[in-house]
Amino acid sequence: MLSGPRKDAMAYADWLRRDHRFSDILVQVSPAPCGHAFPRLKLRYKPSLVQLEGGSCHLPLVESSMRASPLTPSEWREKLEARKRLESEPAGDTSGRNVLLLDVRNGYEWDIGHFEGAKRPNVDCFRSTSFGLSEQEMDSSDPLHGVDKENTDILMYCTGGIRCDVYSTILRKKGFGNLYTLKGGVSNYLTSEGCAEWVGNLFVFDDRLSLPPAKFAEEGEREDAAQEQGGIDTGRSSPSRWLGRCYVCGSEVEELKHRNCASIDCNRLFLCCRWCLEELRGCCCLECRSAPRLRPLLPGHQRYDKWHLYRDATSSTLHISS
């Protein structure tokens, strides 16, 4: 991933496509309204791009037959619409196949936006994901509990598609036969299909944290305009309203954007209403509010900098007694 001026970023994407080794690569573009989304260069070596318990290096990820079948955004939308029609049929009608929608992201990502009908994943880190992996009788909270592995279509989605490639391989080895994933992930879908079947915003792992679907639709319309002339109906739906919940008090939150807890030793990502934000001085709970290493309450949704920038500030700024 990289960020830069649109002209330069697209020039780089075109350069990639001209290289026959990357000619079929899916380049996704999304706006960064407040400057660079990645303000610092980070180079890290990781033996596995996606971290799982036990590692993922042993998985046959390069074997396409072991991964879920990729669906284009339009095919994915058709599947979701078919699923909705199936759910509206009278109880006991088994003429159609069962369809299960599986969100393979983290719970806090679901909190600000997801496909309609997807259950909230009760995990805060991908390595904790364990859908369908129990060797014993599956927990009833597992969305794959009791699923007919041969006669259920499992639709898996994540932000960019990488997690699904990894996790579908695991499920394939567990005997799940009908696995489908959204090609390019949610970001590609929102660019192509807009808000159809989607509610809320999309969580992103950079300084923006949250992007409304309209931002992706703008990029899609730019691409359409470059290929077509005249006013053509793109079929994109208007956004569905989604209200998140304050992590502290549970009240509705319309501003779908997380913040980090002001306690550096907690640093939890959480949604917060304005009242709780002021009451707890940017912390996620009373315990954190009395923690020894507190950062100042930031206005709006600014991101915290490194701790050393706050460490030498006055104690009255960093510590709020309860």
mmCIF file of C-alpha atoms in Angstrom:
data_model
loop_
_atom_site.group_PDB
_atom_site.id
_atom_site.type_symbol
_atom_site.label_atom_id
_atom_site.label_comp_id
_atom_site.label_asym_id
_atom_site.label_seq_id
_atom_site.Cartn_x
_atom_site.Cartn_y
_atom_site.Cartn_z
ATOM 1 C CA MET A 1 0.000 0.000 0.000
ATOM 2 C CA LEU A 2 1.146 3.531 -0.720
ATOM 3 C CA SER A 3 -0.223 7.036 -0.696
ATOM 4 C CA GLY A 4 0.642 10.048 -2.825
ATOM 5 C CA PRO A 5 -0.797 12.687 -5.172
ATOM 6 C CA ARG A 6 -3.446 11.165 -7.427
ATOM 7 C CA LYS A 7 -1.494 11.872 -10.629
ATOM 8 C CA ASP A 8 1.643 10.159 -9.322
ATOM 9 C CA ALA A 9 -0.232 7.248 -7.756
ATOM 10 C CA MET A 10 -2.102 6.486 -10.982
ATOM 11 C CA ALA A 11 1.113 6.783 -12.991
ATOM 12 C CA TYR A 12 2.623 4.122 -10.731
ATOM 13 C CA ALA A 13 -0.452 1.897 -11.182
ATOM 14 C CA ASP A 14 -0.216 2.239 -14.983
ATOM 15 C CA TRP A 15 3.484 1.360 -14.827
ATOM 16 C CA LEU A 16 2.620 -1.806 -12.925
ATOM 17 C CA ARG A 17 -0.028 -2.835 -15.436
ATOM 18 C CA ARG A 18 2.369 -2.417 -18.356
ATOM 19 C CA ASP A 19 4.652 -5.028 -16.801
ATOM 20 C CA HIS A 20 3.381 -8.413 -18.005
ATOM 21 C CA ARG A 21 4.096 -9.917 -14.576
ATOM 22 C CA PHE A 22 1.504 -7.630 -12.975
ATOM 23 C CA SER A 23 -0.862 -7.057 -15.909
ATOM 24 C CA ASP A 24 -3.819 -8.670 -14.136
ATOM 25 C CA ILE A 25 -3.208 -7.056 -10.755
ATOM 26 C CA LEU A 26 -6.197 -5.379 -9.100
ATOM 27 C CA VAL A 27 -5.198 -1.808 -8.229
ATOM 28 C CA GLN A 28 -7.623 -0.181 -5.795
ATOM 29 C CA VAL A 29 -7.734 3.564 -5.248
ATOM 30 C CA SER A 30 -9.388 5.397 -2.360
ATOM 31 C CA PRO A 31 -9.180 9.061 -1.353
ATOM 32 C CA ALA A 32 -7.105 10.516 1.463
ATOM 33 C CA PRO A 33 -8.928 13.789 2.238
ATOM 34 C CA CYS A 34 -6.427 14.990 4.865
ATOM 35 C CA GLY A 35 -3.081 14.468 3.180
ATOM 36 C CA HIS A 36 -1.052 11.264 3.191
ATOM 37 C CA ALA A 37 -2.862 8.247 4.662
ATOM 38 C CA PHE A 38 0.574 6.747 5.396
ATOM 39 C CA PRO A 39 2.679 9.675 6.677
ATOM 40 C CA ARG A 40 5.714 7.516 7.562
ATOM 41 C CA LEU A 41 7.625 4.917 5.569
ATOM 42 C CA LYS A 42 7.528 1.510 7.280
ATOM 43 C CA LEU A 43 9.515 -1.490 6.090
ATOM 44 C CA ARG A 44 8.991 -4.665 8.076
ATOM 45 C CA TYR A 45 9.826 -8.286 7.426
ATOM 46 C CA LYS A 46 6.994 -10.690 8.165
ATOM 47 C CA PRO A 47 7.209 -14.367 7.266
ATOM 48 C CA SER A 48 3.431 -14.359 6.866
ATOM 49 C CA LEU A 49 1.286 -11.433 5.751
ATOM 50 C CA VAL A 50 -1.649 -12.743 7.783
ATOM 51 C CA GLN A 51 -0.885 -13.937 11.302
ATOM 52 C CA LEU A 52 -2.800 -16.967 12.600
ATOM 53 C CA GLU A 53 -2.404 -19.273 15.575
ATOM 54 C CA GLY A 54 0.080 -21.906 14.444
ATOM 55 C CA GLY A 55 1.132 -19.763 11.473
ATOM 56 C CA SER A 56 -0.071 -19.879 7.881
ATOM 57 C CA CYS A 57 3.129 -20.814 6.044
ATOM 58 C CA HIS A 58 2.062 -24.473 5.956
ATOM 59 C CA LEU A 59 -1.188 -23.726 4.118
ATOM 60 C CA PRO A 60 -1.455 -24.442 0.358
ATOM 61 C CA LEU A 61 -2.286 -20.806 -0.414
ATOM 62 C CA VAL A 62 -0.895 -20.917 -3.957
ATOM 63 C CA GLU A 63 -3.310 -23.703 -4.926
ATOM 64 C CA SER A 64 -6.367 -21.921 -6.316
ATOM 65 C CA SER A 65 -8.503 -25.059 -5.865
ATOM 66 C CA MET A 66 -7.970 -24.819 -2.100
ATOM 67 C CA ARG A 67 -9.140 -21.210 -1.853
ATOM 68 C CA ALA A 68 -12.689 -19.917 -2.056
ATOM 69 C CA SER A 69 -14.078 -19.202 -5.516
ATOM 70 C CA PRO A 70 -13.781 -15.451 -6.150
ATOM 71 C CA LEU A 71 -16.948 -13.560 -7.102
ATOM 72 C CA THR A 72 -16.943 -10.237 -8.886
ATOM 73 C CA PRO A 73 -18.777 -7.438 -7.050
ATOM 74 C CA SER A 74 -21.826 -7.843 -9.316
ATOM 75 C CA GLU A 75 -21.878 -11.622 -8.771
ATOM 76 C CA TRP A 76 -21.525 -11.063 -5.016
ATOM 77 C CA ARG A 77 -24.455 -8.665 -5.057
ATOM 78 C CA GLU A 78 -26.574 -11.238 -6.906
ATOM 79 C CA LYS A 79 -25.685 -13.841 -4.273
ATOM 80 C CA LEU A 80 -26.688 -11.501 -1.452
ATOM 81 C CA GLU A 81 -29.978 -10.646 -3.132
ATOM 82 C CA ALA A 82 -30.674 -14.352 -3.681
ATOM 83 C CA ARG A 83 -29.914 -14.974 -0.010
ATOM 84 C CA LYS A 84 -32.377 -12.296 1.005
ATOM 85 C CA ARG A 85 -35.079 -13.853 -1.177
ATOM 86 C CA LEU A 86 -34.339 -17.263 0.334
ATOM 87 C CA GLU A 87 -34.753 -15.904 3.868
ATOM 88 C CA SER A 88 -38.126 -14.386 2.956
ATOM 89 C CA GLU A 89 -39.498 -17.762 1.810
ATOM 90 C CA PRO A 90 -41.907 -19.633 4.094
ATOM 91 C CA ALA A 91 -40.302 -21.619 6.889
ATOM 92 C CA GLY A 92 -39.573 -25.183 5.944
ATOM 93 C CA ASP A 93 -39.100 -24.477 2.249
ATOM 94 C CA THR A 94 -35.926 -26.371 1.369
ATOM 95 C CA SER A 95 -36.087 -26.036 -2.396
ATOM 96 C CA GLY A 96 -33.070 -23.706 -2.471
ATOM 97 C CA ARG A 97 -29.560 -24.056 -1.064
ATOM 98 C CA ASN A 98 -28.658 -22.651 2.302
ATOM 99 C CA VAL A 99 -26.528 -19.482 2.160
ATOM 100 C CA LEU A 100 -24.396 -18.219 5.040
ATOM 101 C CA LEU A 101 -22.723 -14.796 5.126
ATOM 102 C CA LEU A 102 -19.430 -14.775 7.037
ATOM 103 C CA ASP A 103 -17.592 -11.596 8.086
ATOM 104 C CA VAL A 104 -13.901 -12.529 8.496
ATOM 105 C CA ARG A 105 -12.808 -9.185 9.969
ATOM 106 C CA ASN A 106 -12.569 -7.938 13.551
ATOM 107 C CA GLY A 107 -15.509 -6.956 15.708
ATOM 108 C CA TYR A 108 -14.564 -3.273 15.789
ATOM 109 C CA GLU A 109 -14.556 -3.210 11.971
ATOM 110 C CA TRP A 110 -18.095 -4.618 11.892
ATOM 111 C CA ASP A 111 -19.205 -1.989 14.408
ATOM 112 C CA ILE A 112 -19.007 0.850 11.886
ATOM 113 C CA GLY A 113 -20.152 -1.005 8.770
ATOM 114 C CA HIS A 114 -20.937 -4.436 7.280
ATOM 115 C CA PHE A 115 -23.075 -6.281 4.773
ATOM 116 C CA GLU A 116 -26.701 -6.635 5.841
ATOM 117 C CA GLY A 117 -27.275 -9.938 7.596
ATOM 118 C CA ALA A 118 -23.634 -10.559 8.574
ATOM 119 C CA LYS A 119 -23.161 -11.430 12.240
ATOM 120 C CA ARG A 120 -20.620 -9.529 14.317
ATOM 121 C CA PRO A 121 -17.347 -11.496 14.644
ATOM 122 C CA ASN A 122 -16.466 -11.658 18.328
ATOM 123 C CA VAL A 123 -12.715 -11.220 17.807
ATOM 124 C CA ASP A 124 -10.338 -8.259 18.037
ATOM 125 C CA CYS A 125 -7.485 -9.885 16.109
ATOM 126 C CA PHE A 126 -7.574 -12.126 13.039
ATOM 127 C CA ARG A 127 -5.354 -14.734 14.682
ATOM 128 C CA SER A 128 -8.215 -15.339 17.142
ATOM 129 C CA THR A 129 -10.701 -16.211 14.388
ATOM 130 C CA SER A 130 -11.889 -19.782 14.862
ATOM 131 C CA PHE A 131 -15.058 -20.187 12.796
ATOM 132 C CA GLY A 132 -15.635 -23.863 12.113
ATOM 133 C CA LEU A 133 -12.299 -24.998 13.558
ATOM 134 C CA SER A 134 -13.346 -26.774 16.747
ATOM 135 C CA GLU A 135 -12.405 -30.445 16.755
ATOM 136 C CA GLN A 136 -15.220 -31.111 19.210
ATOM 137 C CA GLU A 137 -18.855 -30.083 18.931
ATOM 138 C CA MET A 138 -18.898 -26.496 17.742
ATOM 139 C CA ASP A 139 -19.914 -23.692 20.048
ATOM 140 C CA SER A 140 -23.425 -22.422 19.280
ATOM 141 C CA SER A 141 -21.962 -18.906 18.992
ATOM 142 C CA ASP A 142 -19.922 -20.094 15.992
ATOM 143 C CA PRO A 143 -21.755 -19.076 12.782
ATOM 144 C CA LEU A 144 -20.618 -22.375 11.240
ATOM 145 C CA HIS A 145 -22.126 -24.420 14.088
ATOM 146 C CA GLY A 146 -24.194 -27.278 12.640
ATOM 147 C CA VAL A 147 -23.737 -26.102 9.054
ATOM 148 C CA ASP A 148 -24.215 -28.693 6.313
ATOM 149 C CA LYS A 149 -20.740 -28.603 4.769
ATOM 150 C CA GLU A 150 -21.901 -30.006 1.433
ATOM 151 C CA ASN A 151 -25.150 -28.082 0.891
ATOM 152 C CA THR A 152 -24.381 -24.621 2.261
ATOM 153 C CA ASP A 153 -22.884 -21.808 0.212
ATOM 154 C CA ILE A 154 -20.556 -19.835 2.498
ATOM 155 C CA LEU A 155 -19.998 -16.237 1.385
ATOM 156 C CA MET A 156 -16.859 -14.827 3.019
ATOM 157 C CA TYR A 157 -15.732 -11.211 2.935
ATOM 158 C CA CYS A 158 -13.068 -8.941 4.394
ATOM 159 C CA THR A 159 -11.675 -5.496 3.602
ATOM 160 C CA GLY A 160 -9.346 -6.364 0.722
ATOM 161 C CA GLY A 161 -9.744 -10.110 0.214
ATOM 162 C CA ILE A 162 -6.457 -11.358 1.711
ATOM 163 C CA ARG A 163 -7.883 -12.776 4.927
ATOM 164 C CA CYS A 164 -10.516 -14.697 2.964
ATOM 165 C CA ASP A 165 -7.879 -16.324 0.758
ATOM 166 C CA VAL A 166 -6.137 -17.571 3.880
ATOM 167 C CA TYR A 167 -9.160 -18.567 5.922
ATOM 168 C CA SER A 168 -11.035 -20.251 3.093
ATOM 169 C CA THR A 169 -8.033 -22.544 2.650
ATOM 170 C CA ILE A 170 -8.339 -23.551 6.306
ATOM 171 C CA LEU A 171 -12.068 -24.201 5.959
ATOM 172 C CA ARG A 172 -11.498 -26.166 2.757
ATOM 173 C CA LYS A 173 -9.178 -28.482 4.666
ATOM 174 C CA LYS A 174 -11.910 -28.833 7.285
ATOM 175 C CA GLY A 175 -14.328 -30.175 4.686
ATOM 176 C CA PHE A 176 -16.379 -27.109 3.776
ATOM 177 C CA GLY A 177 -17.106 -27.533 0.081
ATOM 178 C CA ASN A 178 -18.908 -24.435 -1.213
ATOM 179 C CA LEU A 179 -16.805 -21.403 -0.382
ATOM 180 C CA TYR A 180 -17.078 -18.041 -2.121
ATOM 181 C CA THR A 181 -15.174 -14.840 -1.500
ATOM 182 C CA LEU A 182 -15.614 -11.251 -2.642
ATOM 183 C CA LYS A 183 -12.879 -10.468 -5.169
ATOM 184 C CA GLY A 184 -10.939 -7.426 -4.039
ATOM 185 C CA GLY A 185 -12.869 -7.288 -0.773
ATOM 186 C CA VAL A 186 -15.331 -4.663 0.409
ATOM 187 C CA SER A 187 -13.308 -1.737 -0.952
ATOM 188 C CA ASN A 188 -13.582 -3.141 -4.490
ATOM 189 C CA TYR A 189 -17.303 -3.811 -4.008
ATOM 190 C CA LEU A 190 -18.089 -0.277 -2.833
ATOM 191 C CA THR A 191 -16.242 1.151 -5.824
ATOM 192 C CA SER A 192 -18.215 -1.007 -8.232
ATOM 193 C CA GLU A 193 -21.639 -1.482 -6.650
ATOM 194 C CA GLY A 194 -21.934 1.387 -4.196
ATOM 195 C CA CYS A 195 -23.995 0.836 -1.041
ATOM 196 C CA ALA A 196 -26.181 -2.019 -2.261
ATOM 197 C CA GLU A 197 -26.584 -4.478 0.649
ATOM 198 C CA TRP A 198 -24.008 -2.523 2.713
ATOM 199 C CA VAL A 199 -24.687 -0.418 5.819
ATOM 200 C CA GLY A 200 -22.385 2.115 7.464
ATOM 201 C CA ASN A 201 -18.764 2.982 6.690
ATOM 202 C CA LEU A 202 -15.692 0.877 5.955
ATOM 203 C CA PHE A 203 -12.934 0.594 8.553
ATOM 204 C CA VAL A 204 -9.445 1.069 7.103
ATOM 205 C CA PHE A 205 -6.099 0.416 8.802
ATOM 206 C CA ASP A 206 -4.449 3.777 8.311
ATOM 207 C CA ASP A 207 -4.749 7.347 9.536
ATOM 208 C CA ARG A 208 -8.211 7.722 7.985
ATOM 209 C CA LEU A 209 -9.708 4.883 10.102
ATOM 210 C CA SER A 210 -13.133 5.152 8.455
ATOM 211 C CA LEU A 211 -14.341 5.893 4.932
ATOM 212 C CA PRO A 212 -17.964 6.384 3.842
ATOM 213 C CA PRO A 213 -19.058 4.351 0.787
ATOM 214 C CA ALA A 214 -19.580 7.553 -1.188
ATOM 215 C CA LYS A 215 -15.802 8.058 -1.316
ATOM 216 C CA PHE A 216 -15.360 4.727 -3.078
ATOM 217 C CA ALA A 217 -18.307 5.460 -5.378
ATOM 218 C CA GLU A 218 -16.605 8.695 -6.444
ATOM 219 C CA GLU A 219 -13.558 6.720 -7.546
ATOM 220 C CA GLY A 220 -15.759 4.252 -9.399
ATOM 221 C CA GLU A 221 -17.577 7.038 -11.209
ATOM 222 C CA ARG A 222 -14.268 8.563 -12.253
ATOM 223 C CA GLU A 223 -13.266 5.262 -13.794
ATOM 224 C CA ASP A 224 -16.664 4.951 -15.496
ATOM 225 C CA ALA A 225 -16.356 8.466 -16.901
ATOM 226 C CA ALA A 226 -12.975 7.646 -18.366
ATOM 227 C CA GLN A 227 -14.524 4.752 -20.317
ATOM 228 C CA GLU A 228 -18.043 5.950 -21.085
ATOM 229 C CA GLN A 229 -19.662 9.209 -22.195
ATOM 230 C CA GLY A 230 -23.042 10.599 -21.224
ATOM 231 C CA GLY A 231 -25.317 10.107 -18.236
ATOM 232 C CA ILE A 232 -25.515 6.392 -17.546
ATOM 233 C CA ASP A 233 -27.218 4.898 -14.500
ATOM 234 C CA THR A 234 -24.530 3.012 -12.595
ATOM 235 C CA GLY A 235 -27.061 1.107 -10.498
ATOM 236 C CA ARG A 236 -25.431 2.222 -7.255
ATOM 237 C CA SER A 237 -27.772 2.486 -4.319
ATOM 238 C CA SER A 238 -27.988 5.337 -1.866
ATOM 239 C CA PRO A 239 -26.229 4.679 1.471
ATOM 240 C CA SER A 240 -28.093 2.884 4.248
ATOM 241 C CA ARG A 241 -27.918 4.606 7.616
ATOM 242 C CA TRP A 242 -26.122 2.737 10.369
ATOM 243 C CA LEU A 243 -25.777 3.859 13.954
ATOM 244 C CA GLY A 244 -22.899 2.447 15.955
ATOM 245 C CA ARG A 245 -22.955 2.067 19.732
ATOM 246 C CA CYS A 246 -20.812 3.885 22.282
ATOM 247 C CA TYR A 247 -18.436 1.388 23.879
ATOM 248 C CA VAL A 248 -18.892 3.042 27.290
ATOM 249 C CA CYS A 249 -22.612 3.727 27.671
ATOM 250 C CA GLY A 250 -24.171 1.917 24.708
ATOM 251 C CA SER A 251 -25.906 4.977 23.291
ATOM 252 C CA GLU A 252 -26.212 5.471 19.542
ATOM 253 C CA VAL A 253 -23.257 7.062 17.766
ATOM 254 C CA GLU A 254 -23.776 8.606 14.350
ATOM 255 C CA GLU A 255 -20.120 9.532 13.779
ATOM 256 C CA LEU A 256 -18.722 6.180 12.671
ATOM 257 C CA LYS A 257 -15.082 6.662 13.528
ATOM 258 C CA HIS A 258 -12.988 5.005 16.214
ATOM 259 C CA ARG A 259 -10.490 6.638 18.530
ATOM 260 C CA ASN A 260 -7.707 5.196 20.658
ATOM 261 C CA CYS A 261 -7.979 5.154 24.438
ATOM 262 C CA ALA A 262 -5.926 7.986 25.951
ATOM 263 C CA SER A 263 -4.153 5.472 28.209
ATOM 264 C CA ILE A 264 -1.109 4.369 26.239
ATOM 265 C CA ASP A 265 -1.060 1.059 28.134
ATOM 266 C CA CYS A 266 -4.577 0.305 26.872
ATOM 267 C CA ASN A 267 -4.764 2.024 23.458
ATOM 268 C CA ARG A 268 -8.091 0.295 22.723
ATOM 269 C CA LEU A 269 -9.869 1.267 19.512
ATOM 270 C CA PHE A 270 -13.427 2.169 20.448
ATOM 271 C CA LEU A 271 -16.491 4.147 19.407
ATOM 272 C CA CYS A 272 -17.483 6.847 21.848
ATOM 273 C CA CYS A 273 -20.275 9.386 22.253
ATOM 274 C CA ARG A 274 -19.371 13.005 22.963
ATOM 275 C CA TRP A 275 -20.584 12.900 26.570
ATOM 276 C CA CYS A 276 -18.448 9.871 27.510
ATOM 277 C CA LEU A 277 -15.520 11.311 25.609
ATOM 278 C CA GLU A 278 -15.512 14.441 27.751
ATOM 279 C CA GLU A 279 -16.368 12.617 30.985
ATOM 280 C CA LEU A 280 -13.536 10.098 30.634
ATOM 281 C CA ARG A 281 -11.083 12.515 28.967
ATOM 282 C CA GLY A 282 -10.624 10.269 25.947
ATOM 283 C CA CYS A 283 -10.356 7.004 27.893
ATOM 284 C CA CYS A 284 -12.452 3.894 27.377
ATOM 285 C CA CYS A 285 -13.256 3.323 31.082
ATOM 286 C CA LEU A 286 -12.780 4.758 34.585
ATOM 287 C CA GLU A 287 -9.824 2.479 35.242
ATOM 288 C CA CYS A 288 -7.961 3.874 32.246
ATOM 289 C CA ARG A 289 -8.874 7.425 33.241
ATOM 290 C CA SER A 290 -6.759 7.003 36.391
ATOM 291 C CA ALA A 291 -3.877 5.234 34.596
ATOM 292 C CA PRO A 292 -0.346 6.673 35.088
ATOM 293 C CA ARG A 293 0.479 7.205 31.410
ATOM 294 C CA LEU A 294 -2.265 9.301 29.884
ATOM 295 C CA ARG A 295 -2.194 11.234 26.658
ATOM 296 C CA PRO A 296 -4.220 14.437 26.303
ATOM 297 C CA LEU A 297 -7.784 14.452 25.042
ATOM 298 C CA LEU A 298 -7.555 15.216 21.330
ATOM 299 C CA PRO A 299 -10.214 17.318 19.613
ATOM 300 C CA GLY A 300 -12.161 15.660 16.830
ATOM 301 C CA HIS A 301 -10.622 12.454 15.541
ATOM 302 C CA GLN A 302 -6.953 13.327 15.468
ATOM 303 C CA ARG A 303 -4.566 10.382 15.841
ATOM 304 C CA TYR A 304 -2.118 10.132 18.717
ATOM 305 C CA ASP A 305 1.593 10.510 18.015
ATOM 306 C CA LYS A 306 4.423 8.584 19.668
ATOM 307 C CA TRP A 307 4.452 8.533 23.467
ATOM 308 C CA HIS A 308 7.690 10.482 23.807
ATOM 309 C CA LEU A 309 5.953 13.570 22.421
ATOM 310 C CA TYR A 310 3.624 13.559 25.440
ATOM 311 C CA ARG A 311 5.972 12.048 28.034
ATOM 312 C CA ASP A 312 7.656 15.313 28.979
ATOM 313 C CA ALA A 313 4.474 17.373 29.056
ATOM 314 C CA THR A 314 3.252 18.717 32.383
ATOM 315 C CA SER A 315 1.737 16.181 34.730
ATOM 316 C CA SER A 316 -1.478 18.167 34.841
ATOM 317 C CA THR A 317 -1.891 17.555 31.112
ATOM 318 C CA LEU A 318 -1.161 13.841 31.235
ATOM 319 C CA HIS A 319 -2.767 12.687 34.454
ATOM 320 C CA ILE A 320 -6.364 13.272 35.430
ATOM 321 C CA SER A 321 -7.247 12.044 38.889
ATOM 322 C CA SER A 322 -10.577 10.362 39.425
#
